[in-house]
mmCIF file with all atom_site columns, C-alpha atoms in Angstrom:
data_model
loop_
_atom_site.group_PDB
_atom_site.id
_atom_site.type_symbol
_atom_site.label_atom_id
_atom_site.label_alt_id
_atom_site.label_comp_id
_atom_site.label_asym_id
_atom_site.label_entity_id
_atom_site.label_seq_id
_atom_site.pdbx_PDB_ins_code
_atom_site.Cartn_x
_atom_site.Cartn_y
_atom_site.Cartn_z
_atom_site.occupancy
_atom_site.B_iso_or_equiv
_atom_site.pdbx_formal_charge
_atom_site.auth_seq_id
_atom_site.auth_comp_id
_atom_site.auth_asym_id
_atom_site.auth_atom_id
_atom_site.pdbx_PDB_model_num
ATOM 1   C CA . UNK A 1 1   ? -0.020  0.019  -0.016  1.00 0.00 ? 134 UNK A CA 1
ATOM 2   C CA . UNK A 1 2   ? 2.768   2.474  0.943   1.00 0.00 ? 135 UNK A CA 1
ATOM 3   C CA . UNK A 1 3   ? 4.713   1.623  -2.227  1.00 0.00 ? 136 UNK A CA 1
ATOM 4   C CA . UNK A 1 4   ? 1.546   2.258  -4.327  1.00 0.00 ? 137 UNK A CA 1
ATOM 5   C CA . UNK A 1 5   ? 1.094   5.548  -2.660  1.00 0.00 ? 138 UNK A CA 1
ATOM 6   C CA . UNK A 1 6   ? 4.716   6.541  -3.287  1.00 0.00 ? 139 UNK A CA 1
ATOM 7   C CA . UNK A 1 7   ? 4.308   5.649  -6.997  1.00 0.00 ? 140 UNK A CA 1
ATOM 8   C CA . UNK A 1 8   ? 1.290   7.873  -7.321  1.00 0.00 ? 141 UNK A CA 1
ATOM 9   C CA . UNK A 1 9   ? 3.016   10.666 -5.379  1.00 0.00 ? 142 UNK A CA 1
ATOM 10  C CA . UNK A 1 10  ? 6.048   10.400 -7.784  1.00 0.00 ? 143 UNK A CA 1
ATOM 11  C CA . UNK A 1 11  ? 3.699   10.549 -10.712 1.00 0.00 ? 144 UNK A CA 1
ATOM 12  C CA . UNK A 1 12  ? 2.025   13.682 -9.365  1.00 0.00 ? 145 UNK A CA 1
ATOM 13  C CA . UNK A 1 13  ? 5.364   15.280 -8.773  1.00 0.00 ? 146 UNK A CA 1
ATOM 14  C CA . UNK A 1 14  ? 6.473   14.601 -12.311 1.00 0.00 ? 147 UNK A CA 1
ATOM 15  C CA . UNK A 1 15  ? 3.281   16.003 -13.720 1.00 0.00 ? 148 UNK A CA 1
ATOM 16  C CA . UNK A 1 16  ? 3.625   19.190 -11.666 1.00 0.00 ? 149 UNK A CA 1
ATOM 17  C CA . UNK A 1 17  ? 7.223   19.692 -12.851 1.00 0.00 ? 150 UNK A CA 1
ATOM 18  C CA . UNK A 1 18  ? 6.155   18.954 -16.408 1.00 0.00 ? 151 UNK A CA 1
ATOM 19  C CA . UNK A 1 19  ? 3.424   21.562 -16.130 1.00 0.00 ? 152 UNK A CA 1
ATOM 20  C CA . UNK A 1 20  ? 5.891   23.995 -14.607 1.00 0.00 ? 153 UNK A CA 1
ATOM 21  C CA . UNK A 1 21  ? 8.271   23.538 -17.564 1.00 0.00 ? 154 UNK A CA 1
ATOM 22  C CA . UNK A 1 22  ? 5.452   24.343 -20.018 1.00 0.00 ? 155 UNK A CA 1
ATOM 23  C CA . UNK A 1 23  ? 4.540   27.443 -18.030 1.00 0.00 ? 156 UNK A CA 1
ATOM 24  C CA . UNK A 1 24  ? 8.132   28.582 -18.031 1.00 0.00 ? 157 UNK A CA 1
ATOM 25  C CA . UNK A 1 25  ? 8.177   28.245 -21.787 1.00 0.00 ? 158 UNK A CA 1
ATOM 26  C CA . UNK A 1 26  ? 4.980   30.359 -22.010 1.00 0.00 ? 159 UNK A CA 1
ATOM 27  C CA . UNK A 1 27  ? 6.594   33.214 -20.062 1.00 0.00 ? 160 UNK A CA 1
ATOM 28  C CA . UNK A 1 28  ? 9.740   33.046 -22.289 1.00 0.00 ? 161 UNK A CA 1
ATOM 29  C CA . UNK A 1 29  ? 7.731   33.039 -25.465 1.00 0.00 ? 162 UNK A CA 1
ATOM 30  C CA . UNK A 1 30  ? 5.521   35.884 -24.440 1.00 0.00 ? 163 UNK A CA 1
ATOM 31  C CA . UNK A 1 31  ? 8.484   37.930 -23.476 1.00 0.00 ? 164 UNK A CA 1
ATOM 32  C CA . UNK A 1 32  ? 10.270  37.024 -26.683 1.00 0.00 ? 165 UNK A CA 1
ATOM 33  C CA . UNK A 1 33  ? 7.335   38.254 -28.698 1.00 0.00 ? 166 UNK A CA 1
ATOM 34  C CA . UNK A 1 34  ? 7.434   41.576 -26.804 1.00 0.00 ? 167 UNK A CA 1
ATOM 35  C CA . UNK A 1 35  ? 11.186  42.106 -26.968 1.00 0.00 ? 168 UNK A CA 1
ATOM 36  C CA . UNK A 1 36  ? 11.651  41.009 -30.591 1.00 0.00 ? 169 UNK A CA 1
ATOM 37  C CA . UNK A 1 37  ? 8.245   42.344 -31.796 1.00 0.00 ? 170 UNK A CA 1
ATOM 38  C CA . UNK A 1 38  ? 7.299   38.950 -33.397 1.00 0.00 ? 171 UNK A CA 1
ATOM 39  C CA . UNK A 1 39  ? 3.889   37.347 -33.623 1.00 0.00 ? 172 UNK A CA 1
ATOM 40  C CA . UNK A 1 40  ? 4.911   33.678 -33.926 1.00 0.00 ? 173 UNK A CA 1
ATOM 41  C CA . UNK A 1 41  ? 6.056   33.281 -30.253 1.00 0.00 ? 174 UNK A CA 1
ATOM 42  C CA . UNK A 1 42  ? 2.650   34.717 -29.154 1.00 0.00 ? 175 UNK A CA 1
ATOM 43  C CA . UNK A 1 43  ? 0.809   32.035 -31.119 1.00 0.00 ? 176 UNK A CA 1
ATOM 44  C CA . UNK A 1 44  ? 2.965   29.401 -29.448 1.00 0.00 ? 177 UNK A CA 1
ATOM 45  C CA . UNK A 1 45  ? 1.930   30.749 -26.019 1.00 0.00 ? 178 UNK A CA 1
ATOM 46  C CA . UNK A 1 46  ? -1.721  29.988 -26.922 1.00 0.00 ? 179 UNK A CA 1
ATOM 47  C CA . UNK A 1 47  ? -0.894  26.565 -28.120 1.00 0.00 ? 180 UNK A CA 1
ATOM 48  C CA . UNK A 1 48  ? 0.854   25.706 -24.896 1.00 0.00 ? 181 UNK A CA 1
ATOM 49  C CA . UNK A 1 49  ? -2.088  26.987 -22.799 1.00 0.00 ? 182 UNK A CA 1
ATOM 50  C CA . UNK A 1 50  ? -4.125  23.996 -24.007 1.00 0.00 ? 183 UNK A CA 1
ATOM 51  C CA . UNK A 1 51  ? -1.558  21.633 -22.498 1.00 0.00 ? 184 UNK A CA 1
ATOM 52  C CA . UNK A 1 52  ? -1.466  23.532 -19.173 1.00 0.00 ? 185 UNK A CA 1
ATOM 53  C CA . UNK A 1 53  ? -5.288  23.430 -18.890 1.00 0.00 ? 186 UNK A CA 1
ATOM 54  C CA . UNK A 1 54  ? -5.266  19.669 -19.518 1.00 0.00 ? 187 UNK A CA 1
ATOM 55  C CA . UNK A 1 55  ? -2.581  19.105 -16.943 1.00 0.00 ? 188 UNK A CA 1
ATOM 56  C CA . UNK A 1 56  ? -4.396  21.303 -14.473 1.00 0.00 ? 189 UNK A CA 1
ATOM 57  C CA . UNK A 1 57  ? -7.417  18.961 -14.619 1.00 0.00 ? 190 UNK A CA 1
ATOM 58  C CA . UNK A 1 58  ? -5.382  15.764 -14.621 1.00 0.00 ? 191 UNK A CA 1
ATOM 59  C CA . UNK A 1 59  ? -3.276  16.780 -11.548 1.00 0.00 ? 192 UNK A CA 1
ATOM 60  C CA . UNK A 1 60  ? -6.348  17.759 -9.555  1.00 0.00 ? 193 UNK A CA 1
ATOM 61  C CA . UNK A 1 61  ? -8.025  14.454 -10.414 1.00 0.00 ? 194 UNK A CA 1
ATOM 62  C CA . UNK A 1 62  ? -4.855  12.547 -9.325  1.00 0.00 ? 195 UNK A CA 1
ATOM 63  C CA . UNK A 1 63  ? -4.842  14.393 -6.010  1.00 0.00 ? 196 UNK A CA 1
ATOM 64  C CA . UNK A 1 64  ? -8.527  13.702 -5.328  1.00 0.00 ? 197 UNK A CA 1
ATOM 65  C CA . UNK A 1 65  ? -8.082  10.089 -6.200  1.00 0.00 ? 198 UNK A CA 1
ATOM 66  C CA . UNK A 1 66  ? -5.091  9.745  -3.890  1.00 0.00 ? 199 UNK A CA 1
ATOM 67  C CA . UNK A 1 67  ? -6.968  11.349 -0.998  1.00 0.00 ? 200 UNK A CA 1
ATOM 68  C CA . UNK A 1 68  ? -10.016 9.093  -1.565  1.00 0.00 ? 201 UNK A CA 1
ATOM 69  C CA . UNK A 1 69  ? -8.127  5.860  -1.838  1.00 0.00 ? 202 UNK A CA 1
ATOM 70  C CA . UNK A 1 70  ? -5.229  6.242  0.582   1.00 0.00 ? 203 UNK A CA 1
ATOM 71  C CA . UNK A 1 71  ? -6.319  8.893  3.216   1.00 0.00 ? 204 UNK A CA 1
ATOM 72  C CA . UNK A 1 72  ? -2.793  10.122 3.709   1.00 0.00 ? 205 UNK A CA 1
ATOM 73  C CA . UNK A 1 73  ? -1.686  11.581 7.040   1.00 0.00 ? 206 UNK A CA 1
ATOM 74  C CA . UNK A 1 74  ? 0.893   14.088 8.270   1.00 0.00 ? 207 UNK A CA 1
ATOM 75  C CA . UNK A 1 75  ? 3.656   14.839 5.754   1.00 0.00 ? 208 UNK A CA 1
ATOM 76  C CA . UNK A 1 76  ? 2.018   12.808 2.920   1.00 0.00 ? 209 UNK A CA 1
ATOM 77  C CA . UNK A 1 77  ? -1.180  14.957 3.386   1.00 0.00 ? 210 UNK A CA 1
ATOM 78  C CA . UNK A 1 78  ? 0.895   18.142 3.248   1.00 0.00 ? 211 UNK A CA 1
ATOM 79  C CA . UNK A 1 79  ? 2.352   16.956 -0.036  1.00 0.00 ? 212 UNK A CA 1
ATOM 80  C CA . UNK A 1 80  ? -1.054  16.469 -1.515  1.00 0.00 ? 213 UNK A CA 1
ATOM 81  C CA . UNK A 1 81  ? -2.308  19.864 -0.300  1.00 0.00 ? 214 UNK A CA 1
ATOM 82  C CA . UNK A 1 82  ? 0.771   21.514 -1.645  1.00 0.00 ? 215 UNK A CA 1
ATOM 83  C CA . UNK A 1 83  ? 0.378   19.893 -5.071  1.00 0.00 ? 216 UNK A CA 1
ATOM 84  C CA . UNK A 1 84  ? -3.261  21.009 -5.337  1.00 0.00 ? 217 UNK A CA 1
ATOM 85  C CA . UNK A 1 85  ? -2.293  24.608 -4.489  1.00 0.00 ? 218 UNK A CA 1
ATOM 86  C CA . UNK A 1 86  ? 0.784   24.642 -6.694  1.00 0.00 ? 219 UNK A CA 1
ATOM 87  C CA . UNK A 1 87  ? -1.260  23.199 -9.586  1.00 0.00 ? 220 UNK A CA 1
ATOM 88  C CA . UNK A 1 88  ? -3.645  26.161 -9.230  1.00 0.00 ? 221 UNK A CA 1
ATOM 89  C CA . UNK A 1 89  ? -0.792  28.702 -9.141  1.00 0.00 ? 222 UNK A CA 1
ATOM 90  C CA . UNK A 1 90  ? 0.849   27.236 -12.251 1.00 0.00 ? 223 UNK A CA 1
ATOM 91  C CA . UNK A 1 91  ? -2.397  27.337 -14.214 1.00 0.00 ? 224 UNK A CA 1
ATOM 92  C CA . UNK A 1 92  ? -2.783  31.075 -13.164 1.00 0.00 ? 225 UNK A CA 1
ATOM 93  C CA . UNK A 1 93  ? 0.761   31.797 -14.212 1.00 0.00 ? 226 UNK A CA 1
ATOM 94  C CA . UNK A 1 94  ? -0.067  30.341 -17.615 1.00 0.00 ? 227 UNK A CA 1
ATOM 95  C CA . UNK A 1 95  ? -3.107  32.647 -17.759 1.00 0.00 ? 228 UNK A CA 1
ATOM 96  C CA . UNK A 1 96  ? -0.826  35.657 -16.987 1.00 0.00 ? 229 UNK A CA 1
ATOM 97  C CA . UNK A 1 97  ? 1.569   34.597 -19.790 1.00 0.00 ? 230 UNK A CA 1
ATOM 98  C CA . UNK A 1 98  ? -1.423  34.561 -22.137 1.00 0.00 ? 231 UNK A CA 1
ATOM 99  C CA . UNK A 1 99  ? -2.429  38.021 -20.973 1.00 0.00 ? 232 UNK A CA 1
ATOM 100 C CA . UNK A 1 100 ? 1.120   39.266 -21.739 1.00 0.00 ? 233 UNK A CA 1
ATOM 101 C CA . UNK A 1 101 ? 0.881   37.674 -25.235 1.00 0.00 ? 234 UNK A CA 1
ATOM 102 C CA . UNK A 1 102 ? -2.526  39.316 -25.870 1.00 0.00 ? 235 UNK A CA 1
ATOM 103 C CA . UNK A 1 103 ? -1.333  42.810 -24.776 1.00 0.00 ? 236 UNK A CA 1
ATOM 104 C CA . UNK A 1 104 ? 1.814   42.366 -26.834 1.00 0.00 ? 237 UNK A CA 1
ATOM 105 C CA . UNK A 1 105 ? -0.242  41.457 -29.958 1.00 0.00 ? 238 UNK A CA 1
ATOM 106 C CA . UNK A 1 106 ? -2.001  44.819 -29.634 1.00 0.00 ? 239 UNK A CA 1
ATOM 107 C CA . UNK A 1 107 ? 1.295   46.676 -29.115 1.00 0.00 ? 240 UNK A CA 1
ATOM 108 C CA . UNK A 1 108 ? 2.811   45.065 -32.229 1.00 0.00 ? 241 UNK A CA 1
ATOM 109 C CA . UNK A 1 109 ? 0.211   46.905 -34.325 1.00 0.00 ? 242 UNK A CA 1
ATOM 110 C CA . UNK A 1 110 ? 1.651   50.284 -33.161 1.00 0.00 ? 243 UNK A CA 1
ATOM 111 C CA . UNK A 1 111 ? 5.122   51.878 -33.289 1.00 0.00 ? 244 UNK A CA 1
ATOM 112 C CA . UNK A 1 112 ? 7.325   51.189 -30.271 1.00 0.00 ? 245 UNK A CA 1
ATOM 113 C CA . UNK A 1 113 ? 7.670   53.901 -27.553 1.00 0.00 ? 246 UNK A CA 1
ATOM 114 C CA . UNK A 1 114 ? 10.890  55.915 -27.791 1.00 0.00 ? 247 UNK A CA 1
ATOM 115 C CA . UNK A 1 115 ? 11.663  54.924 -24.153 1.00 0.00 ? 248 UNK A CA 1
ATOM 116 C CA . UNK A 1 116 ? 11.277  51.257 -25.163 1.00 0.00 ? 249 UNK A CA 1
ATOM 117 C CA . UNK A 1 117 ? 10.480  48.710 -22.488 1.00 0.00 ? 250 UNK A CA 1
ATOM 118 C CA . UNK A 1 118 ? 11.925  50.266 -19.221 1.00 0.00 ? 251 UNK A CA 1
ATOM 119 C CA . UNK A 1 119 ? 12.372  47.553 -16.565 1.00 0.00 ? 252 UNK A CA 1
ATOM 120 C CA . UNK A 1 120 ? 9.953   45.101 -18.107 1.00 0.00 ? 253 UNK A CA 1
ATOM 121 C CA . UNK A 1 121 ? 12.697  42.745 -19.507 1.00 0.00 ? 254 UNK A CA 1
ATOM 122 C CA . UNK A 1 122 ? 14.200  42.611 -15.991 1.00 0.00 ? 255 UNK A CA 1
ATOM 123 C CA . UNK A 1 123 ? 10.770  41.967 -14.501 1.00 0.00 ? 256 UNK A CA 1
ATOM 124 C CA . UNK A 1 124 ? 10.225  39.002 -16.829 1.00 0.00 ? 257 UNK A CA 1
ATOM 125 C CA . UNK A 1 125 ? 13.740  37.618 -16.053 1.00 0.00 ? 258 UNK A CA 1
ATOM 126 C CA . UNK A 1 126 ? 13.193  37.968 -12.296 1.00 0.00 ? 259 UNK A CA 1
ATOM 127 C CA . UNK A 1 127 ? 9.734   36.347 -12.424 1.00 0.00 ? 260 UNK A CA 1
ATOM 128 C CA . UNK A 1 128 ? 11.038  33.445 -14.508 1.00 0.00 ? 261 UNK A CA 1
ATOM 129 C CA . UNK A 1 129 ? 13.892  32.850 -12.157 1.00 0.00 ? 262 UNK A CA 1
ATOM 130 C CA . UNK A 1 130 ? 11.519  32.908 -9.164  1.00 0.00 ? 263 UNK A CA 1
ATOM 131 C CA . UNK A 1 131 ? 9.240   30.329 -10.814 1.00 0.00 ? 264 UNK A CA 1
ATOM 132 C CA . UNK A 1 132 ? 12.237  28.113 -11.826 1.00 0.00 ? 265 UNK A CA 1
ATOM 133 C CA . UNK A 1 133 ? 13.685  28.195 -8.252  1.00 0.00 ? 266 UNK A CA 1
ATOM 134 C CA . UNK A 1 134 ? 10.295  27.557 -6.590  1.00 0.00 ? 267 UNK A CA 1
ATOM 135 C CA . UNK A 1 135 ? 9.879   24.456 -8.861  1.00 0.00 ? 268 UNK A CA 1
ATOM 136 C CA . UNK A 1 136 ? 13.429  23.294 -8.049  1.00 0.00 ? 269 UNK A CA 1
ATOM 137 C CA . UNK A 1 137 ? 12.649  23.796 -4.385  1.00 0.00 ? 270 UNK A CA 1
ATOM 138 C CA . UNK A 1 138 ? 9.551   21.623 -4.830  1.00 0.00 ? 271 UNK A CA 1
ATOM 139 C CA . UNK A 1 139 ? 11.510  18.942 -6.635  1.00 0.00 ? 272 UNK A CA 1
ATOM 140 C CA . UNK A 1 140 ? 14.250  18.845 -3.960  1.00 0.00 ? 273 UNK A CA 1
ATOM 141 C CA . UNK A 1 141 ? 12.069  19.637 -0.920  1.00 0.00 ? 274 UNK A CA 1
ATOM 142 C CA . UNK A 1 142 ? 14.466  22.544 -0.389  1.00 0.00 ? 275 UNK A CA 1
ATOM 143 C CA . UNK A 1 143 ? 12.934  25.045 2.083   1.00 0.00 ? 276 UNK A CA 1
ATOM 144 C CA . UNK A 1 144 ? 15.894  27.383 2.024   1.00 0.00 ? 277 UNK A CA 1
ATOM 145 C CA . UNK A 1 145 ? 15.718  27.808 -1.777  1.00 0.00 ? 278 UNK A CA 1
ATOM 146 C CA . UNK A 1 146 ? 11.970  28.422 -1.385  1.00 0.00 ? 279 UNK A CA 1
ATOM 147 C CA . UNK A 1 147 ? 12.657  31.141 1.207   1.00 0.00 ? 280 UNK A CA 1
ATOM 148 C CA . UNK A 1 148 ? 14.957  32.839 -1.260  1.00 0.00 ? 281 UNK A CA 1
ATOM 149 C CA . UNK A 1 149 ? 12.093  33.052 -3.729  1.00 0.00 ? 282 UNK A CA 1
ATOM 150 C CA . UNK A 1 150 ? 9.846   34.721 -1.158  1.00 0.00 ? 283 UNK A CA 1
ATOM 151 C CA . UNK A 1 151 ? 12.469  37.288 -0.399  1.00 0.00 ? 284 UNK A CA 1
ATOM 152 C CA . UNK A 1 152 ? 12.724  38.206 -4.147  1.00 0.00 ? 285 UNK A CA 1
ATOM 153 C CA . UNK A 1 153 ? 9.079   39.100 -4.395  1.00 0.00 ? 286 UNK A CA 1
ATOM 154 C CA . UNK A 1 154 ? 9.793   42.579 -2.964  1.00 0.00 ? 287 UNK A CA 1
ATOM 155 C CA . UNK A 1 155 ? 12.132  43.359 -5.791  1.00 0.00 ? 288 UNK A CA 1
ATOM 156 C CA . UNK A 1 156 ? 9.516   42.526 -8.362  1.00 0.00 ? 289 UNK A CA 1
ATOM 157 C CA . UNK A 1 157 ? 7.050   44.783 -6.634  1.00 0.00 ? 290 UNK A CA 1
ATOM 158 C CA . UNK A 1 158 ? 9.615   47.608 -6.687  1.00 0.00 ? 291 UNK A CA 1
ATOM 159 C CA . UNK A 1 159 ? 10.241  47.157 -10.446 1.00 0.00 ? 292 UNK A CA 1
ATOM 160 C CA . UNK A 1 160 ? 6.531   47.236 -11.184 1.00 0.00 ? 293 UNK A CA 1
ATOM 161 C CA . UNK A 1 161 ? 6.078   50.435 -9.207  1.00 0.00 ? 294 UNK A CA 1
ATOM 162 C CA . UNK A 1 162 ? 8.983   52.093 -11.023 1.00 0.00 ? 295 UNK A CA 1
ATOM 163 C CA . UNK A 1 163 ? 7.673   51.009 -14.445 1.00 0.00 ? 296 UNK A CA 1
ATOM 164 C CA . UNK A 1 164 ? 4.199   52.280 -13.553 1.00 0.00 ? 297 UNK A CA 1
ATOM 165 C CA . UNK A 1 165 ? 5.397   55.705 -12.409 1.00 0.00 ? 298 UNK A CA 1
ATOM 166 C CA . UNK A 1 166 ? 7.645   56.150 -15.439 1.00 0.00 ? 299 UNK A CA 1
ATOM 167 C CA . UNK A 1 167 ? 4.876   55.100 -17.881 1.00 0.00 ? 300 UNK A CA 1
ATOM 168 C CA . UNK A 1 168 ? 2.441   57.541 -16.198 1.00 0.00 ? 301 UNK A CA 1
ATOM 169 C CA . UNK A 1 169 ? 5.008   60.280 -16.755 1.00 0.00 ? 302 UNK A CA 1
ATOM 170 C CA . UNK A 1 170 ? 5.357   59.294 -20.381 1.00 0.00 ? 303 UNK A CA 1
ATOM 171 C CA . UNK A 1 171 ? 1.541   59.474 -20.915 1.00 0.00 ? 304 UNK A CA 1
ATOM 172 C CA . UNK A 1 172 ? 1.276   62.832 -19.226 1.00 0.00 ? 305 UNK A CA 1
ATOM 173 C CA . UNK A 1 173 ? 4.088   64.246 -21.369 1.00 0.00 ? 306 UNK A CA 1
ATOM 174 C CA . UNK A 1 174 ? 2.592   62.929 -24.715 1.00 0.00 ? 307 UNK A CA 1
ATOM 175 C CA . UNK A 1 175 ? -1.016  61.892 -25.020 1.00 0.00 ? 308 UNK A CA 1
ATOM 176 C CA . UNK A 1 176 ? -0.311  59.938 -28.224 1.00 0.00 ? 309 UNK A CA 1
ATOM 177 C CA . UNK A 1 177 ? 1.547   57.320 -26.085 1.00 0.00 ? 310 UNK A CA 1
ATOM 178 C CA . UNK A 1 178 ? -1.398  56.574 -23.827 1.00 0.00 ? 311 UNK A CA 1
ATOM 179 C CA . UNK A 1 179 ? -2.590  53.330 -25.478 1.00 0.00 ? 312 UNK A CA 1
ATOM 180 C CA . UNK A 1 180 ? 0.970   51.969 -25.811 1.00 0.00 ? 313 UNK A CA 1
ATOM 181 C CA . UNK A 1 181 ? 1.873   52.952 -22.293 1.00 0.00 ? 314 UNK A CA 1
ATOM 182 C CA . UNK A 1 182 ? -1.245  51.343 -20.853 1.00 0.00 ? 315 UNK A CA 1
ATOM 183 C CA . UNK A 1 183 ? -0.454  48.139 -22.661 1.00 0.00 ? 316 UNK A CA 1
ATOM 184 C CA . UNK A 1 184 ? 2.962   48.132 -20.990 1.00 0.00 ? 317 UNK A CA 1
ATOM 185 C CA . UNK A 1 185 ? 1.416   48.850 -17.583 1.00 0.00 ? 318 UNK A CA 1
ATOM 186 C CA . UNK A 1 186 ? -0.802  45.770 -18.043 1.00 0.00 ? 319 UNK A CA 1
ATOM 187 C CA . UNK A 1 187 ? 2.186   43.636 -18.999 1.00 0.00 ? 320 UNK A CA 1
ATOM 188 C CA . UNK A 1 188 ? 4.145   44.881 -15.900 1.00 0.00 ? 321 UNK A CA 1
ATOM 189 C CA . UNK A 1 189 ? 1.139   43.978 -13.843 1.00 0.00 ? 322 UNK A CA 1
ATOM 190 C CA . UNK A 1 190 ? 0.940   40.470 -15.366 1.00 0.00 ? 323 UNK A CA 1
ATOM 191 C CA . UNK A 1 191 ? 4.673   39.928 -14.659 1.00 0.00 ? 324 UNK A CA 1
ATOM 192 C CA . UNK A 1 192 ? 4.225   41.076 -11.056 1.00 0.00 ? 325 UNK A CA 1
ATOM 193 C CA . UNK A 1 193 ? 1.339   38.527 -10.701 1.00 0.00 ? 326 UNK A CA 1
ATOM 194 C CA . UNK A 1 194 ? 3.547   35.771 -12.112 1.00 0.00 ? 327 UNK A CA 1
ATOM 195 C CA . UNK A 1 195 ? 6.105   36.566 -9.466  1.00 0.00 ? 328 UNK A CA 1
ATOM 196 C CA . UNK A 1 196 ? 3.392   36.582 -6.823  1.00 0.00 ? 329 UNK A CA 1
ATOM 197 C CA . UNK A 1 197 ? 2.203   33.107 -7.875  1.00 0.00 ? 330 UNK A CA 1
ATOM 198 C CA . UNK A 1 198 ? 5.801   31.856 -7.917  1.00 0.00 ? 331 UNK A CA 1
ATOM 199 C CA . UNK A 1 199 ? 6.035   33.117 -4.308  1.00 0.00 ? 332 UNK A CA 1
ATOM 200 C CA . UNK A 1 200 ? 2.877   31.198 -3.470  1.00 0.00 ? 333 UNK A CA 1
ATOM 201 C CA . UNK A 1 201 ? 4.526   28.058 -4.817  1.00 0.00 ? 334 UNK A CA 1
ATOM 202 C CA . UNK A 1 202 ? 7.563   28.699 -2.683  1.00 0.00 ? 335 UNK A CA 1
ATOM 203 C CA . UNK A 1 203 ? 5.399   29.146 0.431   1.00 0.00 ? 336 UNK A CA 1
ATOM 204 C CA . UNK A 1 204 ? 3.618   25.894 -0.281  1.00 0.00 ? 337 UNK A CA 1
ATOM 205 C CA . UNK A 1 205 ? 7.003   24.156 -0.531  1.00 0.00 ? 338 UNK A CA 1
ATOM 206 C CA . UNK A 1 206 ? 7.994   25.487 2.871   1.00 0.00 ? 339 UNK A CA 1
ATOM 207 C CA . UNK A 1 207 ? 4.633   24.252 4.323   1.00 0.00 ? 340 UNK A CA 1
ATOM 208 C CA . UNK A 1 208 ? 5.058   20.896 2.550   1.00 0.00 ? 341 UNK A CA 1
ATOM 209 C CA . UNK A 1 209 ? 8.608   20.431 3.801   1.00 0.00 ? 342 UNK A CA 1
ATOM 210 C CA . UNK A 1 210 ? 8.545   22.039 7.314   1.00 0.00 ? 343 UNK A CA 1
ATOM 211 C CA . UNK A 1 211 ? 4.831   22.132 8.196   1.00 0.00 ? 344 UNK A CA 1
ATOM 212 C CA . UNK A 1 212 ? 5.142   25.910 8.610   1.00 0.00 ? 345 UNK A CA 1
ATOM 213 C CA . UNK A 1 213 ? 2.600   28.309 7.168   1.00 0.00 ? 346 UNK A CA 1
ATOM 214 C CA . UNK A 1 214 ? 4.580   31.534 6.390   1.00 0.00 ? 347 UNK A CA 1
ATOM 215 C CA . UNK A 1 215 ? 1.740   33.283 4.425   1.00 0.00 ? 348 UNK A CA 1
ATOM 216 C CA . UNK A 1 216 ? 0.868   36.770 5.688   1.00 0.00 ? 349 UNK A CA 1
ATOM 217 C CA . UNK A 1 217 ? 4.032   36.726 7.801   1.00 0.00 ? 350 UNK A CA 1
ATOM 218 C CA . UNK A 1 218 ? 2.371   34.074 10.121  1.00 0.00 ? 351 UNK A CA 1
ATOM 219 C CA . UNK A 1 219 ? 5.850   32.705 10.923  1.00 0.00 ? 352 UNK A CA 1
ATOM 220 C CA . UNK A 1 220 ? 7.017   36.099 12.290  1.00 0.00 ? 353 UNK A CA 1
ATOM 221 C CA . UNK A 1 221 ? 3.899   36.400 14.502  1.00 0.00 ? 354 UNK A CA 1
ATOM 222 C CA . UNK A 1 222 ? 4.763   33.033 16.234  1.00 0.00 ? 355 UNK A CA 1
ATOM 223 C CA . UNK A 1 223 ? 8.125   34.254 17.406  1.00 0.00 ? 356 UNK A CA 1
#
């Protein structure tokens, strides 16, 4: 019975990591379309969304089946709970990548801003690295790596605020830039949300590994 549970657990782990790899590709492709002003990567984002949606359903079904048949306790139950939540965050990251692709498709129909993309490439790079590390932490049950992801979320928030303020200044200086600047503001918001979901994944890894809930600074309040 225990061996059967471990086989199902390993299968779920592999599915989550596979889904994470697809989502990472979606972020890369959406950003590539933006930076290189190309439509083909944007179409590939939409194609990969179908795979993510299928995996989202399959992973949830696997978790519910495992709970119904094995009634896991303690650490095994934390693993299942973490997978359900990580699965949801990965699906939402995929949605955010699609949003970036959709906003970029609109921007490609217009001339680029003279100020180009501000901190948005850095935001994409940071969000992608946070997602990668949170998934590596999940694969290795590495709570310290997960904590490093949580700490980086503040930097992403700072970059989003800086991009927002600079884009607002650009719009106020030249009304012809409003639609393009708003598109970039939406993209910056999407990238910030990707980083926030990656942070959620890292928090779930910490809970899964240590049994500690650090959301909303709960860990600090216990001290």
